[in-house]
Amino acid sequence: MEWIKLEDAAQLQELKKRSEERPVLIFKHSTRCSISSMALERLRRNWKIEDFDKVTPYYLDLINYRDISNLIAREFEVFHQSPQVILVKNGKAFYDTSHMGISYPDIMSRI
């Protein structure tokens, strides 16, 4: 699974613009958390190549880019959590979940 890495705050404007064409998935990952690693691996295992036609996935290493994680929370009006999945459409978050609530079938059913 090829993620677009979020490493610059300016990318949020690009992300919002992309979300006007199709939904965007943001996965906020804590590289120090085993639950976060497990949630990320479950998504990777279930991801299908055709899913790229339905949603654009972004990955944020929130340990190295905590300021971007905080900006995401403000921009999309979601409470910061880790791990966390946020779905964005037309520049606005329409779904977010965290920890064991991160489920590939649930995410894909919302797109």
PDB file of C-alpha atoms in Angstrom:
ATOM      1  CA  MET A   1       0.000   0.000   0.000  1.00  0.00           C
ATOM      2  CA  GLU A   2       1.481   3.314  -1.039  1.00  0.00           C
ATOM      3  CA  TRP A   3       0.633   6.165   1.299  1.00  0.00           C
ATOM      4  CA  ILE A   4       1.201   9.826   0.578  1.00  0.00           C
ATOM      5  CA  LYS A   5       3.319  10.942   3.513  1.00  0.00           C
ATOM      6  CA  LEU A   6       2.163  14.067   5.320  1.00  0.00           C
ATOM      7  CA  GLU A   7       5.341  15.901   6.209  1.00  0.00           C
ATOM      8  CA  ASP A   8       4.475  19.557   5.593  1.00  0.00           C
ATOM      9  CA  ALA A   9       1.570  21.663   6.821  1.00  0.00           C
ATOM     10  CA  ALA A  10       1.105  23.067   3.299  1.00  0.00           C
ATOM     11  CA  GLN A  11       0.025  19.587   2.173  1.00  0.00           C
ATOM     12  CA  LEU A  12      -3.259  20.038   4.034  1.00  0.00           C
ATOM     13  CA  GLN A  13      -4.450  22.472   1.372  1.00  0.00           C
ATOM     14  CA  GLU A  14      -3.539  19.930  -1.329  1.00  0.00           C
ATOM     15  CA  LEU A  15      -5.344  17.232   0.667  1.00  0.00           C
ATOM     16  CA  LYS A  16      -8.487  19.371   0.936  1.00  0.00           C
ATOM     17  CA  LYS A  17      -8.421  20.055  -2.804  1.00  0.00           C
ATOM     18  CA  ARG A  18      -8.010  16.336  -3.585  1.00  0.00           C
ATOM     19  CA  SER A  19     -10.965  15.584  -1.328  1.00  0.00           C
ATOM     20  CA  GLU A  20     -13.193  17.493  -3.759  1.00  0.00           C
ATOM     21  CA  GLU A  21     -12.572  14.784  -6.378  1.00  0.00           C
ATOM     22  CA  ARG A  22     -12.734  11.743  -4.100  1.00  0.00           C
ATOM     23  CA  PRO A  23     -12.528  11.069  -0.363  1.00  0.00           C
ATOM     24  CA  VAL A  24      -9.192  11.257   1.422  1.00  0.00           C
ATOM     25  CA  LEU A  25      -8.134   8.969   4.260  1.00  0.00           C
ATOM     26  CA  ILE A  26      -5.689  10.279   6.858  1.00  0.00           C
ATOM     27  CA  PHE A  27      -4.025   7.674   9.057  1.00  0.00           C
ATOM     28  CA  LYS A  28      -2.336   9.234  12.093  1.00  0.00           C
ATOM     29  CA  HIS A  29       0.253   6.744  13.304  1.00  0.00           C
ATOM     30  CA  SER A  30       2.277   6.669  16.474  1.00  0.00           C
ATOM     31  CA  THR A  31       5.461   4.754  15.716  1.00  0.00           C
ATOM     32  CA  ARG A  32       5.817   4.090  19.459  1.00  0.00           C
ATOM     33  CA  CYS A  33       2.432   2.417  19.912  1.00  0.00           C
ATOM     34  CA  SER A  34       1.750  -1.276  19.314  1.00  0.00           C
ATOM     35  CA  ILE A  35      -2.000  -0.657  18.874  1.00  0.00           C
ATOM     36  CA  SER A  36      -1.222   1.901  16.172  1.00  0.00           C
ATOM     37  CA  SER A  37       1.112  -0.562  14.412  1.00  0.00           C
ATOM     38  CA  MET A  38      -1.560  -3.263  14.575  1.00  0.00           C
ATOM     39  CA  ALA A  39      -4.247  -0.953  13.132  1.00  0.00           C
ATOM     40  CA  LEU A  40      -1.929   0.130  10.312  1.00  0.00           C
ATOM     41  CA  GLU A  41      -1.043  -3.472   9.487  1.00  0.00           C
ATOM     42  CA  ARG A  42      -4.725  -4.485   9.395  1.00  0.00           C
ATOM     43  CA  LEU A  43      -5.414  -1.721   6.886  1.00  0.00           C
ATOM     44  CA  ARG A  44      -2.417  -2.705   4.753  1.00  0.00           C
ATOM     45  CA  ARG A  45      -3.385  -6.400   4.767  1.00  0.00           C
ATOM     46  CA  ASN A  46      -6.934  -5.690   3.619  1.00  0.00           C
ATOM     47  CA  TRP A  47      -6.211  -2.891   1.138  1.00  0.00           C
ATOM     48  CA  LYS A  48      -6.970  -3.736  -2.479  1.00  0.00           C
ATOM     49  CA  ILE A  49      -5.378  -2.058  -5.490  1.00  0.00           C
ATOM     50  CA  GLU A  50      -8.809  -0.868  -6.676  1.00  0.00           C
ATOM     51  CA  ASP A  51      -9.263   1.012  -3.379  1.00  0.00           C
ATOM     52  CA  PHE A  52      -6.939   3.706  -4.751  1.00  0.00           C
ATOM     53  CA  ASP A  53      -9.748   4.538  -7.200  1.00  0.00           C
ATOM     54  CA  LYS A  54     -12.122   5.150  -4.262  1.00  0.00           C
ATOM     55  CA  VAL A  55      -9.965   6.999  -1.725  1.00  0.00           C
ATOM     56  CA  THR A  56      -6.591   8.755  -1.520  1.00  0.00           C
ATOM     57  CA  PRO A  57      -4.644   7.555   1.559  1.00  0.00           C
ATOM     58  CA  TYR A  58      -2.322   9.831   3.543  1.00  0.00           C
ATOM     59  CA  TYR A  59      -0.007   8.722   6.348  1.00  0.00           C
ATOM     60  CA  LEU A  60       1.168  10.924   9.208  1.00  0.00           C
ATOM     61  CA  ASP A  61       3.979   9.896  11.564  1.00  0.00           C
ATOM     62  CA  LEU A  62       2.683  11.953  14.439  1.00  0.00           C
ATOM     63  CA  ILE A  63       5.774  11.447  16.589  1.00  0.00           C
ATOM     64  CA  ASN A  64       7.920  13.310  14.042  1.00  0.00           C
ATOM     65  CA  TYR A  65       5.155  15.667  12.874  1.00  0.00           C
ATOM     66  CA  ARG A  66       3.110  16.402  15.975  1.00  0.00           C
ATOM     67  CA  ASP A  67       2.562  20.001  14.863  1.00  0.00           C
ATOM     68  CA  ILE A  68       0.831  18.727  11.700  1.00  0.00           C
ATOM     69  CA  SER A  69      -1.259  16.348  13.819  1.00  0.00           C
ATOM     70  CA  ASN A  70      -2.388  19.291  15.946  1.00  0.00           C
ATOM     71  CA  LEU A  71      -3.156  21.302  12.819  1.00  0.00           C
ATOM     72  CA  ILE A  72      -5.261  18.408  11.454  1.00  0.00           C
ATOM     73  CA  ALA A  73      -7.264  18.359  14.689  1.00  0.00           C
ATOM     74  CA  ARG A  74      -7.972  22.094  14.364  1.00  0.00           C
ATOM     75  CA  GLU A  75      -8.550  22.168  10.585  1.00  0.00           C
ATOM     76  CA  PHE A  76     -10.952  19.229  10.571  1.00  0.00           C
ATOM     77  CA  GLU A  77     -12.460  19.826  14.016  1.00  0.00           C
ATOM     78  CA  VAL A  78     -11.663  16.377  15.377  1.00  0.00           C
ATOM     79  CA  PHE A  79     -10.267  15.420  18.756  1.00  0.00           C
ATOM     80  CA  HIS A  80      -6.631  14.288  18.486  1.00  0.00           C
ATOM     81  CA  GLN A  81      -6.192  10.553  18.971  1.00  0.00           C
ATOM     82  CA  SER A  82      -3.581   7.970  18.065  1.00  0.00           C
ATOM     83  CA  PRO A  83      -3.917   5.863  16.092  1.00  0.00           C
ATOM     84  CA  GLN A  84      -6.645   7.682  14.215  1.00  0.00           C
ATOM     85  CA  VAL A  85      -8.359   7.514  10.843  1.00  0.00           C
ATOM     86  CA  ILE A  86     -10.061  10.608   9.450  1.00  0.00           C
ATOM     87  CA  LEU A  87     -12.068  10.611   6.225  1.00  0.00           C
ATOM     88  CA  VAL A  88     -12.304  13.937   4.398  1.00  0.00           C
ATOM     89  CA  LYS A  89     -14.645  14.915   1.577  1.00  0.00           C
ATOM     90  CA  ASN A  90     -15.080  18.376   0.062  1.00  0.00           C
ATOM     91  CA  GLY A  91     -12.518  19.732   2.522  1.00  0.00           C
ATOM     92  CA  LYS A  92     -14.371  18.566   5.649  1.00  0.00           C
ATOM     93  CA  ALA A  93     -13.991  15.567   7.939  1.00  0.00           C
ATOM     94  CA  PHE A  94     -17.067  13.367   7.761  1.00  0.00           C
ATOM     95  CA  TYR A  95     -15.818  10.404   9.801  1.00  0.00           C
ATOM     96  CA  ASP A  96     -13.113   9.661  12.335  1.00  0.00           C
ATOM     97  CA  THR A  97     -12.308   6.732  14.560  1.00  0.00           C
ATOM     98  CA  SER A  98      -9.389   5.495  16.602  1.00  0.00           C
ATOM     99  CA  HIS A  99      -7.724   2.546  18.263  1.00  0.00           C
ATOM    100  CA  MET A 100      -9.657  -0.724  17.890  1.00  0.00           C
ATOM    101  CA  GLY A 101     -12.446   1.103  16.062  1.00  0.00           C
ATOM    102  CA  ILE A 102     -10.207   1.292  12.982  1.00  0.00           C
ATOM    103  CA  SER A 103     -11.717  -1.283  10.659  1.00  0.00           C
ATOM    104  CA  TYR A 104     -11.114  -1.664   6.930  1.00  0.00           C
ATOM    105  CA  PRO A 105     -14.687  -2.849   6.172  1.00  0.00           C
ATOM    106  CA  ASP A 106     -16.166   0.009   8.212  1.00  0.00           C
ATOM    107  CA  ILE A 107     -13.969   2.626   6.527  1.00  0.00           C
ATOM    108  CA  MET A 108     -14.686   1.329   3.026  1.00  0.00           C
ATOM    109  CA  SER A 109     -18.429   1.195   3.702  1.00  0.00           C
ATOM    110  CA  ARG A 110     -18.363   4.965   4.376  1.00  0.00           C
ATOM    111  CA  ILE A 111     -16.651   5.925   1.130  1.00  0.00           C
TER     112      ILE A 111
END
